[in-house]
Coordinates of C-alpha atoms in Angstrom, one line a residue:
Chain Q
M1 CA 79.5 107.9 103.6
A2 CA 77.8 107.2 100.3
M3 CA 78.7 105.4 97.1
D4 CA 80.9 106.8 94.4
F5 CA 84.0 107.6 96.4
T6 CA 86.3 109.7 94.3
A7 CA 89.8 111.1 94.7
E8 CA 88.2 114.4 95.8
T9 CA 85.7 112.9 98.4
A10 CA 87.9 110.0 99.6
T11 CA 89.6 111.7 102.5
D12 CA 86.5 113.1 104.1
A13 CA 84.7 109.8 103.7
V14 CA 87.4 107.9 105.5
V15 CA 87.8 110.6 108.2
D16 CA 84.1 110.5 108.8
S17 CA 84.2 106.8 109.2
F18 CA 86.5 107.3 112.2
A19 CA 84.2 109.9 113.8
P20 CA 82.6 107.4 116.2
T21 CA 86.0 106.5 117.7
P22 CA 85.5 106.7 121.5
D23 CA 89.1 107.6 122.4
P24 CA 89.7 111.2 121.2
R25 CA 93.5 110.8 120.9
L26 CA 93.1 107.7 118.6
R27 CA 90.6 109.6 116.5
E28 CA 93.0 112.5 116.2
L29 CA 95.9 110.3 115.2
L30 CA 93.8 108.4 112.6
T31 CA 92.4 111.6 111.2
G32 CA 95.9 113.0 110.8
L33 CA 97.2 109.8 109.4
V34 CA 94.5 109.5 106.8
R35 CA 94.7 113.2 105.7
H36 CA 98.5 113.1 105.3
L37 CA 98.5 109.6 103.7
H38 CA 95.8 110.6 101.2
D39 CA 97.7 113.9 100.4
F40 CA 100.8 111.8 99.7
V41 CA 98.8 109.4 97.4
R42 CA 97.1 112.2 95.5
E43 CA 100.4 114.0 95.0
A44 CA 102.5 110.9 94.1
E45 CA 99.8 109.3 92.1
P46 CA 101.2 105.7 92.5
T47 CA 100.3 103.3 89.8
R48 CA 98.6 100.0 90.9
A49 CA 101.9 98.3 90.4
E50 CA 103.6 100.7 92.7
W51 CA 100.9 100.2 95.3
E52 CA 101.4 96.4 95.0
R53 CA 105.1 96.9 95.5
A54 CA 104.5 98.9 98.6
I55 CA 102.2 96.2 100.0
A56 CA 104.9 93.6 99.2
F57 CA 107.5 95.7 100.9
L58 CA 105.5 96.0 104.1
T59 CA 104.7 92.3 104.0
E60 CA 108.4 91.4 103.6
A61 CA 109.3 93.7 106.4
G62 CA 106.7 92.0 108.6
H63 CA 108.0 88.6 107.8
R64 CA 111.5 89.7 108.8
C65 CA 110.4 90.6 112.3
D66 CA 110.9 88.1 115.1
E67 CA 112.4 88.1 118.6
A68 CA 115.8 89.0 117.2
R69 CA 114.9 91.4 114.4
Q70 CA 112.7 94.5 114.1
E71 CA 112.5 95.5 110.5
F72 CA 109.8 98.2 111.1
I73 CA 112.0 99.9 113.6
L74 CA 114.8 99.8 111.0
L75 CA 112.4 101.3 108.5
S76 CA 111.3 104.0 110.9
D77 CA 115.0 104.7 111.6
V78 CA 116.2 105.0 108.0
L79 CA 113.3 107.3 107.2
G80 CA 114.3 109.6 110.1
V81 CA 110.9 109.0 111.8
S82 CA 112.4 107.5 114.9
M83 CA 114.8 110.5 115.4
L84 CA 112.0 112.9 114.6
V85 CA 109.8 111.3 117.3
E86 CA 112.8 111.6 119.7
A87 CA 113.3 115.3 118.7
I88 CA 109.6 116.1 119.3
N89 CA 109.5 114.4 122.7
D90 CA 112.8 115.8 123.8
R91 CA 111.4 118.8 125.7
K92 CA 113.7 118.8 128.6
E93 CA 116.0 121.4 130.1
P94 CA 119.0 121.9 127.9
A95 CA 121.3 120.7 130.7
A96 CA 119.8 117.2 130.6
T97 CA 121.4 114.5 128.5
D98 CA 120.1 114.5 124.9
S99 CA 118.1 111.5 123.9
T100 CA 118.4 109.5 120.7
V101 CA 116.8 106.5 119.0
L102 CA 116.1 103.2 120.8
G103 CA 117.2 101.2 117.7
P104 CA 116.0 97.7 116.9
F105 CA 118.2 95.6 119.2
H106 CA 116.7 96.3 122.6
M107 CA 114.6 93.2 122.5
V108 CA 116.1 91.1 125.3
E109 CA 116.5 91.9 129.0
S110 CA 120.0 93.0 129.9
P111 CA 121.5 90.8 132.6
A112 CA 122.1 92.5 136.0
R113 CA 125.8 93.1 136.5
A114 CA 127.9 94.5 139.3
L115 CA 129.7 97.8 138.9
G116 CA 133.1 97.1 137.3
D117 CA 131.9 94.0 135.5
T118 CA 132.5 93.7 131.8
L119 CA 130.0 93.5 129.0
D120 CA 132.5 91.8 126.8
L121 CA 132.0 88.1 127.6
V122 CA 134.1 87.0 124.7
G123 CA 137.2 89.2 125.3
A124 CA 137.8 89.7 121.6
G125 CA 137.7 93.5 121.4
E126 CA 139.9 96.3 122.6
P127 CA 139.2 96.7 126.3
C128 CA 137.9 100.0 127.6
L129 CA 136.6 101.4 130.9
I130 CA 133.4 103.4 130.8
S131 CA 132.5 105.5 133.9
G132 CA 130.8 108.6 135.1
R133 CA 128.0 109.8 137.3
V134 CA 124.2 109.9 137.0
V135 CA 123.1 113.3 138.3
S136 CA 120.1 115.6 138.3
V137 CA 120.1 118.8 136.3
D138 CA 121.3 120.7 139.5
G139 CA 124.2 118.4 139.9
T140 CA 122.8 116.3 142.7
A141 CA 123.9 112.7 142.6
L142 CA 121.2 110.1 141.9
P143 CA 122.2 107.1 143.9
G144 CA 120.6 103.8 142.8
A145 CA 120.0 105.1 139.2
T146 CA 119.8 102.1 136.8
L147 CA 121.7 102.0 133.5
D148 CA 120.5 99.6 130.9
V149 CA 123.5 99.3 128.5
W150 CA 123.8 97.4 125.2
Q151 CA 126.2 97.5 122.3
A152 CA 127.5 95.5 119.4
D153 CA 130.7 93.6 119.7
D154 CA 134.0 94.6 118.1
Q155 CA 132.8 93.1 114.8
G156 CA 129.6 95.2 114.8
F157 CA 127.1 92.4 115.8
Y158 CA 124.7 92.3 118.7
D159 CA 124.4 89.0 120.7
V160 CA 120.9 88.4 119.3
Q161 CA 122.2 88.5 115.7
Q162 CA 124.7 85.7 116.4
P163 CA 122.9 83.3 118.7
G164 CA 125.3 80.4 118.1
K165 CA 128.4 82.5 118.1
Q166 CA 128.0 85.1 120.9
P167 CA 126.9 84.0 124.4
P168 CA 123.4 85.5 125.4
G169 CA 123.9 88.8 127.1
N170 CA 127.2 89.6 125.5
G171 CA 127.4 93.3 125.2
R172 CA 124.5 93.9 127.6
G173 CA 124.4 94.8 131.2
L174 CA 122.0 96.3 133.8
F175 CA 123.9 98.4 136.3
T176 CA 122.9 100.2 139.5
A177 CA 124.8 103.4 140.3
D178 CA 126.4 103.5 143.7
A179 CA 125.6 105.8 146.7
E180 CA 127.2 108.8 144.9
G181 CA 125.5 108.1 141.6
R182 CA 128.7 106.7 140.1
F183 CA 128.8 103.9 137.5
W184 CA 131.7 102.1 135.9
F185 CA 132.0 99.0 133.8
R186 CA 134.3 97.5 131.3
S187 CA 133.6 96.6 127.7
C188 CA 135.3 96.5 124.3
V189 CA 135.5 99.7 122.2
P190 CA 132.4 99.5 119.9
S191 CA 132.9 99.5 116.1
P192 CA 130.9 101.1 113.3
Y193 CA 128.6 98.6 111.7
P194 CA 126.0 98.3 109.0
I195 CA 122.4 98.0 110.0
P196 CA 121.1 94.6 108.8
T197 CA 120.9 94.8 105.0
D198 CA 119.5 91.3 104.2
G199 CA 115.9 92.5 104.4
P200 CA 113.7 94.9 102.6
V201 CA 115.2 98.0 104.4
G202 CA 118.6 96.9 103.1
T203 CA 117.1 96.6 99.6
L204 CA 115.8 100.1 99.9
L205 CA 119.1 101.5 101.0
E206 CA 120.8 99.7 98.1
A207 CA 118.3 101.0 95.6
T208 CA 118.7 104.5 96.8
G209 CA 122.5 104.5 96.9
R210 CA 122.6 105.0 100.7
H211 CA 125.2 103.3 102.9
P212 CA 123.9 101.3 105.8
Y213 CA 126.6 102.2 108.4
R214 CA 126.1 103.5 111.9
P215 CA 129.0 105.2 113.7
A216 CA 130.4 103.3 116.7
H217 CA 128.2 103.7 119.8
I218 CA 126.9 102.3 123.1
H219 CA 123.2 102.4 123.9
F220 CA 121.9 103.5 127.3
I221 CA 118.5 103.8 129.0
V222 CA 119.1 105.5 132.3
S223 CA 116.4 105.8 134.9
A224 CA 116.3 107.2 138.5
A225 CA 113.5 107.9 141.0
G226 CA 111.7 111.2 140.5
H227 CA 113.3 111.8 137.1
L228 CA 112.5 111.3 133.4
P229 CA 114.4 108.3 132.0
V230 CA 116.6 109.0 129.0
T231 CA 117.2 106.7 126.0
T232 CA 120.5 107.6 124.4
H233 CA 123.8 106.6 122.9
V234 CA 127.4 107.4 123.6
F235 CA 129.2 107.8 120.2
V236 CA 133.0 107.2 119.8
A237 CA 134.7 110.5 118.9
G238 CA 136.8 110.4 115.7
G239 CA 135.0 107.4 114.3
D240 CA 133.7 106.9 110.8
H241 CA 130.1 107.8 109.7
L242 CA 129.4 110.4 112.5
E243 CA 128.3 112.8 109.8
S244 CA 126.2 110.3 107.8
D245 CA 124.6 107.9 110.3
A246 CA 122.2 105.7 108.4
V247 CA 119.5 106.3 111.1
F248 CA 120.2 110.1 111.6
A249 CA 120.7 109.6 115.4
V250 CA 124.0 111.4 116.1
R251 CA 123.9 114.4 118.4
R252 CA 127.1 116.3 118.9
S253 CA 126.6 116.4 122.7
L254 CA 126.7 112.6 122.8
V255 CA 130.1 112.2 121.1
Q256 CA 132.7 111.2 123.7
E257 CA 136.4 110.5 123.6
F258 CA 137.5 107.0 124.1
A259 CA 141.1 108.1 124.8
E260 CA 144.0 105.8 125.4
V261 CA 145.0 106.1 129.1
D262 CA 148.3 105.2 130.7
D263 CA 147.3 104.7 134.4
P264 CA 148.7 101.5 135.9
A265 CA 146.9 101.9 139.2
L266 CA 143.5 102.4 137.6
A267 CA 144.2 99.6 135.2
A268 CA 145.0 97.2 138.0
A269 CA 142.0 98.4 140.1
S270 CA 139.7 97.9 137.0
G271 CA 141.1 94.6 135.9
L272 CA 142.5 95.9 132.7
A273 CA 145.9 95.7 131.1
N274 CA 147.7 99.1 131.0
P275 CA 147.4 101.2 128.8
F276 CA 143.7 101.1 128.1
R277 CA 140.9 103.1 126.4
R278 CA 138.7 105.1 128.7
A279 CA 135.4 107.1 128.2
L280 CA 134.3 109.3 131.0
F281 CA 131.0 111.1 131.0
D282 CA 128.0 112.0 133.1
I283 CA 124.3 111.3 132.5
V284 CA 122.1 114.2 133.5
L285 CA 118.4 113.5 134.2
Q286 CA 115.6 116.0 134.4
P287 CA 113.3 115.8 137.5
V288 CA 109.7 114.9 136.9
T289 CA 107.6 118.1 137.4
A290 CA 104.1 117.9 138.7
Chain T
M1 CA 123.7 115.6 106.5
A2 CA 125.4 116.6 109.7
M3 CA 124.9 115.9 113.4
D4 CA 122.2 117.4 115.6
F5 CA 119.2 116.5 113.6
T6 CA 116.2 118.4 114.9
A7 CA 112.4 118.4 114.2
E8 CA 113.1 121.4 112.0
T9 CA 116.0 120.0 110.0
A10 CA 114.9 116.4 110.0
T11 CA 113.0 116.3 106.7
D12 CA 115.6 117.9 104.5
A13 CA 118.3 115.7 106.0
V14 CA 116.3 112.5 105.1
V15 CA 115.3 113.8 101.7
D16 CA 118.9 114.7 101.0
S17 CA 120.0 111.2 101.9
F18 CA 117.8 109.9 99.0
A19 CA 119.3 112.4 96.5
P20 CA 121.7 109.8 95.0
T21 CA 118.8 107.4 94.1
P22 CA 119.4 106.4 90.5
D23 CA 115.7 105.8 89.6
P24 CA 114.1 109.2 89.5
R25 CA 110.6 107.8 90.1
L26 CA 111.8 106.0 93.3
R27 CA 113.5 109.2 94.4
E28 CA 110.2 111.1 93.8
L29 CA 108.1 108.6 95.7
L30 CA 110.5 108.5 98.7
T31 CA 110.8 112.3 98.8
G32 CA 107.1 112.6 98.9
L33 CA 106.7 109.9 101.4
V34 CA 109.3 111.4 103.8
R35 CA 107.8 114.9 103.5
H36 CA 104.2 113.8 104.2
L37 CA 105.2 111.3 106.9
H38 CA 107.3 113.8 108.7
D39 CA 104.5 116.4 108.4
F40 CA 102.1 113.9 110.0
V41 CA 104.6 113.2 112.8
R42 CA 105.3 116.9 113.5
E43 CA 101.5 117.6 113.5
A44 CA 100.4 114.6 115.6
E45 CA 103.4 114.7 117.9
P46 CA 103.2 111.0 118.8
T47 CA 104.6 110.0 122.2
R48 CA 107.3 107.3 122.2
A49 CA 104.6 104.9 123.5
E50 CA 102.4 105.7 120.5
W51 CA 105.3 105.2 118.2
E52 CA 106.0 101.8 119.8
R53 CA 102.3 100.9 119.4
A54 CA 102.5 101.8 115.7
I55 CA 105.6 99.6 115.3
A56 CA 103.8 96.8 117.1
F57 CA 100.7 97.2 114.9
L58 CA 102.7 97.0 111.7
T59 CA 104.6 93.9 113.1
E60 CA 101.3 92.2 114.0
A61 CA 100.0 93.0 110.5
G62 CA 103.1 91.5 108.9
H63 CA 102.9 88.4 111.0
R64 CA 99.2 87.9 109.9
C65 CA 100.2 87.8 106.2
D66 CA 100.6 84.5 104.5
E67 CA 99.4 82.7 101.3
A68 CA 95.8 83.0 102.4
R69 CA 95.8 86.4 104.2
Q70 CA 96.9 89.9 103.3
E71 CA 96.6 92.2 106.3
F72 CA 98.4 95.1 104.7
I73 CA 95.9 95.1 101.8
L74 CA 93.1 95.1 104.4
L75 CA 94.8 98.0 106.1
S76 CA 95.1 99.9 102.8
D77 CA 91.4 99.1 102.1
V78 CA 90.0 100.3 105.5
L79 CA 92.1 103.5 105.3
G80 CA 90.6 104.2 101.9
V81 CA 94.0 104.1 100.3
S82 CA 93.3 101.2 97.9
M83 CA 90.2 103.0 96.6
L84 CA 92.0 106.3 96.3
V85 CA 94.7 104.6 94.2
E86 CA 91.9 103.1 92.0
A87 CA 90.3 106.5 91.7
I88 CA 93.5 108.1 90.7
N89 CA 94.4 105.5 88.1
D90 CA 90.8 105.4 86.7
R91 CA 91.5 107.8 83.8
K92 CA 89.4 106.0 81.3
E93 CA 86.5 107.1 79.1
P94 CA 83.3 107.4 81.1
A95 CA 81.7 104.7 79.0
A96 CA 84.2 102.1 80.2
T97 CA 83.4 99.9 83.3
D98 CA 84.4 101.5 86.5
S99 CA 87.2 99.8 88.5
T100 CA 87.3 99.2 92.2
V101 CA 89.7 97.6 94.7
L102 CA 91.4 94.3 94.2
G103 CA 90.9 93.2 97.8
P104 CA 93.0 90.8 99.7
F105 CA 91.7 87.4 98.4
H106 CA 93.1 87.3 94.9
M107 CA 96.1 85.3 96.0
V108 CA 95.5 81.9 94.2
E109 CA 95.1 81.3 90.5
S110 CA 91.5 80.9 89.4
P111 CA 90.9 77.5 87.7
A112 CA 90.0 77.6 84.1
R113 CA 86.3 76.9 83.6
A114 CA 84.0 76.5 80.5
L115 CA 81.3 79.0 79.9
G116 CA 78.2 77.8 81.8
D117 CA 80.2 76.1 84.6
T118 CA 79.4 77.0 88.1
L119 CA 81.7 78.6 90.7
D120 CA 79.7 77.0 93.5
L121 CA 81.4 73.6 93.9
V122 CA 79.5 73.0 97.1
G123 CA 76.0 73.9 96.0
A124 CA 75.0 75.4 99.3
G125 CA 74.0 78.8 98.2
E126 CA 71.1 80.3 96.2
P127 CA 71.9 79.5 92.5
C128 CA 72.2 82.3 90.1
L129 CA 73.1 82.9 86.4
I130 CA 75.5 85.6 85.6
S131 CA 75.9 86.7 82.0
G132 CA 76.7 89.5 79.7
R133 CA 79.2 90.6 77.0
V134 CA 82.7 92.0 77.0
V135 CA 82.7 94.9 74.6
S136 CA 84.9 97.8 73.6
V137 CA 83.7 101.4 74.4
D138 CA 82.3 101.6 70.8
G139 CA 80.2 98.5 71.4
T140 CA 82.4 96.1 69.4
A141 CA 82.4 92.6 70.9
L142 CA 85.7 91.4 72.3
P143 CA 85.9 87.7 71.5
G144 CA 88.3 85.7 73.6
A145 CA 88.3 88.2 76.5
T146 CA 89.2 86.6 79.7
L147 CA 87.2 87.0 83.0
D148 CA 89.0 86.1 86.2
V149 CA 86.1 85.8 88.7
W150 CA 86.2 85.2 92.5
Q151 CA 83.7 85.5 95.3
A152 CA 82.9 84.4 98.8
D153 CA 80.4 81.6 99.4
D154 CA 76.9 82.1 100.7
Q155 CA 78.3 82.3 104.3
G156 CA 80.7 85.1 103.3
F157 CA 84.0 83.1 103.2
Y158 CA 86.5 82.7 100.4
D159 CA 87.9 79.2 99.7
V160 CA 91.4 80.2 101.0
Q161 CA 89.8 81.2 104.4
Q162 CA 88.4 77.7 104.9
P163 CA 91.0 75.3 103.5
G164 CA 89.6 72.2 105.2
K165 CA 86.0 73.1 104.6
Q166 CA 85.7 74.5 101.1
P167 CA 87.3 72.7 98.1
P168 CA 90.2 74.7 96.5
G169 CA 88.9 76.9 93.7
N170 CA 85.4 77.2 95.2
G171 CA 84.0 80.5 94.2
R172 CA 86.7 81.0 91.5
G173 CA 86.8 80.7 87.8
L174 CA 88.8 81.9 84.8
F175 CA 86.4 82.1 81.8
T176 CA 87.0 83.0 78.1
A177 CA 84.3 84.9 76.3
D178 CA 82.9 83.4 73.2
A179 CA 83.2 84.6 69.6
E180 CA 80.7 87.4 70.3
G181 CA 82.3 88.4 73.5
R182 CA 79.6 86.7 75.6
F183 CA 80.1 85.2 78.9
W184 CA 77.8 83.2 81.2
F185 CA 78.4 81.1 84.3
R186 CA 76.5 79.9 87.4
S187 CA 77.3 80.6 91.0
C188 CA 75.5 81.3 94.3
V189 CA 74.2 84.7 95.1
P190 CA 77.0 86.3 97.2
S191 CA 76.4 87.5 100.8
P192 CA 77.6 90.5 102.7
Y193 CA 80.5 89.5 104.9
P194 CA 82.8 91.0 107.5
I195 CA 86.4 91.5 106.4
P196 CA 88.7 89.3 108.7
T197 CA 88.5 90.9 112.2
D198 CA 90.9 88.5 114.1
G199 CA 94.0 90.6 113.2
P200 CA 95.2 94.1 114.0
V201 CA 93.0 95.7 111.3
G202 CA 89.9 94.1 113.1
T203 CA 91.2 95.5 116.4
L204 CA 91.5 98.9 114.7
L205 CA 87.9 98.8 113.4
E206 CA 86.7 97.6 116.8
A207 CA 88.6 100.4 118.6
T208 CA 87.1 103.0 116.2
G209 CA 83.5 101.8 116.3
R210 CA 83.5 100.9 112.6
H211 CA 81.7 97.8 111.4
P212 CA 83.7 95.4 109.3
Y213 CA 81.0 94.5 106.7
R214 CA 81.3 94.6 102.9
P215 CA 78.1 94.6 100.8
A216 CA 77.6 91.4 98.7
H217 CA 79.8 91.4 95.5
I218 CA 81.6 89.3 92.9
H219 CA 85.2 90.2 91.9
F220 CA 86.2 90.4 88.3
I221 CA 89.4 91.1 86.4
V222 CA 88.6 91.4 82.8
S223 CA 91.2 91.5 80.0
A224 CA 91.1 91.6 76.2
A225 CA 93.7 92.1 73.5
G226 CA 94.4 95.8 72.8
H227 CA 92.4 97.0 75.8
L228 CA 93.2 98.1 79.3
P229 CA 92.2 95.4 81.8
V230 CA 89.7 96.3 84.5
T231 CA 89.7 95.2 88.1
T232 CA 86.1 95.6 89.4
H233 CA 83.2 94.1 91.4
V234 CA 79.6 93.6 90.7
F235 CA 77.5 94.5 93.8
V236 CA 74.1 93.0 94.5
A237 CA 71.4 95.7 94.4
G238 CA 69.3 96.1 97.5
G239 CA 71.8 94.4 99.8
D240 CA 73.0 95.7 103.2
H241 CA 76.1 97.9 103.6
L242 CA 76.1 99.4 100.1
E243 CA 76.2 102.8 101.8
S244 CA 78.9 101.9 104.4
D245 CA 81.3 99.5 102.7
A246 CA 84.2 98.9 105.2
V247 CA 86.6 99.4 102.3
F248 CA 84.9 102.3 100.5
A249 CA 84.8 100.4 97.2
V250 CA 81.2 100.7 96.1
R251 CA 80.5 102.6 92.9
R252 CA 76.9 103.2 91.9
S253 CA 77.6 102.0 88.4
L254 CA 78.7 98.6 89.6
V255 CA 75.5 97.8 91.5
Q256 CA 73.4 95.3 89.5
E257 CA 70.0 93.5 90.1
F258 CA 70.2 89.9 90.9
A259 CA 66.5 89.5 90.0
E260 CA 64.4 86.4 90.4
V261 CA 63.6 85.1 86.9
D262 CA 60.9 82.6 85.9
D263 CA 62.2 81.2 82.6
P264 CA 61.9 77.4 82.4
A265 CA 63.7 77.2 79.1
L266 CA 66.7 79.3 80.2
A267 CA 66.8 77.4 83.5
A268 CA 66.9 74.1 81.7
A269 CA 69.5 75.3 79.3
S270 CA 71.6 76.6 82.2
G271 CA 71.3 73.6 84.4
L272 CA 69.3 75.5 87.0
A273 CA 66.0 74.9 88.8
N274 CA 63.3 77.4 87.8
P275 CA 62.8 80.1 89.1
F276 CA 66.4 81.3 89.6
R277 CA 68.3 84.6 90.3
R278 CA 69.9 86.3 87.3
A279 CA 72.4 89.1 86.9
L280 CA 72.9 90.5 83.4
F281 CA 75.5 93.1 82.6
D282 CA 78.2 94.0 80.2
I283 CA 81.9 94.8 80.8
V284 CA 83.1 97.7 78.7
L285 CA 86.9 98.0 78.2
Q286 CA 88.8 100.9 76.9
P287 CA 91.3 100.5 74.0
V288 CA 94.9 101.0 74.7
T289 CA 95.9 104.2 73.0
A290 CA 99.4 104.8 71.7

């Protein structure tokens, strides 16, 4: 590097400054980041006031982050970056369950629950039974697979968003599939909800005329020995916002019916009043290949 | 937008989501940001773990920001973005004083001081006299021009970095040029210093083998009626790191001698012991054109 950095020499000077980076992957990432970021700046020609606004935006976003809130994940989500990273890393066999974004609310450990337990510790929502099997792409059951599940309540809020109001662990559960890879648990039917709009990401959505809603869904991270884990959602078929998810995370393959079921025997066996809503689907994992 | 967002359709879907933005400039900036950011992600193919590391980095940076620390400005500085924004906005006549980065330490108001006052409230550093004129590009004096000046002490720390140790306003002053546009004040000769390395930006520099040093300098924002203000530095000629400023902010035109002067009369008139160090330079502002 020398003195008299200009718009023309800027990028090479900064890229050169990262040349001594010992880790080649870090060097590659920073080189790409600098080249694309500088291209954006040269093309957009931000004024100093716009640059200051960007600094202030990032600072506000940082100040919004705590144990219960992750504004940078929200930002990544609404800019489609989270889903793009998912799409890029989703190099599995087509038969395996599609992945989608992690989202900003997987910040506390889900409490271990027994199969058949309910996630709905409050009992305010419409009860439903969720069940299926965890299998490998060839259909082999995956006994002992773990399912980390979390969802918002019937009002669209996660437990961590309402610490005084919802008991900790409401809407969350860590389940272990049985010897045939089966899982079943109860919950309330999830509702569409707005992502948190009281921070800078909400201000951005407001300023751009975008709505903040996500279609109703339940989050899953499913893992089994010898297989790639999947981070995904199950979306409620027929719900609002499936075509305009604020975080671009809907995949058609993940939309499932939560149909009303009239089955007194199953209702009794599941601890539910008849009739009840039921979602039935399998999670298909891809084996780790050497 | 529809469902089944892929790496190929991602960018258009997000750009389309910003189409209703009422402010055309905001729409243009977000469109460009999304296109370049997605290009970077598609090219770099970050793993989910790398994405999580990036989220954590931004979060740490946000948590580092307070009234006395601006980690996002540091980040913008070390990535050359601040200087690139300066270079792009520096569309003045060649005769006008070059601008350079604001830096992260202009967060408190500089106390008004009389011409001839010292910035060095502690008296620990090597005394110097700094003087010159504020003029328009045609050489016309700009009486009443204001000079907002701030610098680190002789140990390389700003007052806001050492709240218990340095008095507030140490190294800072807001001066008004006299009827001939002249300014003069005393200070200590600034020292090279490392940018703060105890946050994520320091971790980044460490991981990339980059040193954190800035060459010795004094910050100025100079304003006068009917003229574009300039944000700039004066760098100390002959000092270390002029060729490898951690924030890429050196411009050859801003490097000035802080020569030792043997002038008993000027020393006495300035309240300095003879001999003393002296920097003498003019600030040239460009008129606002209609």
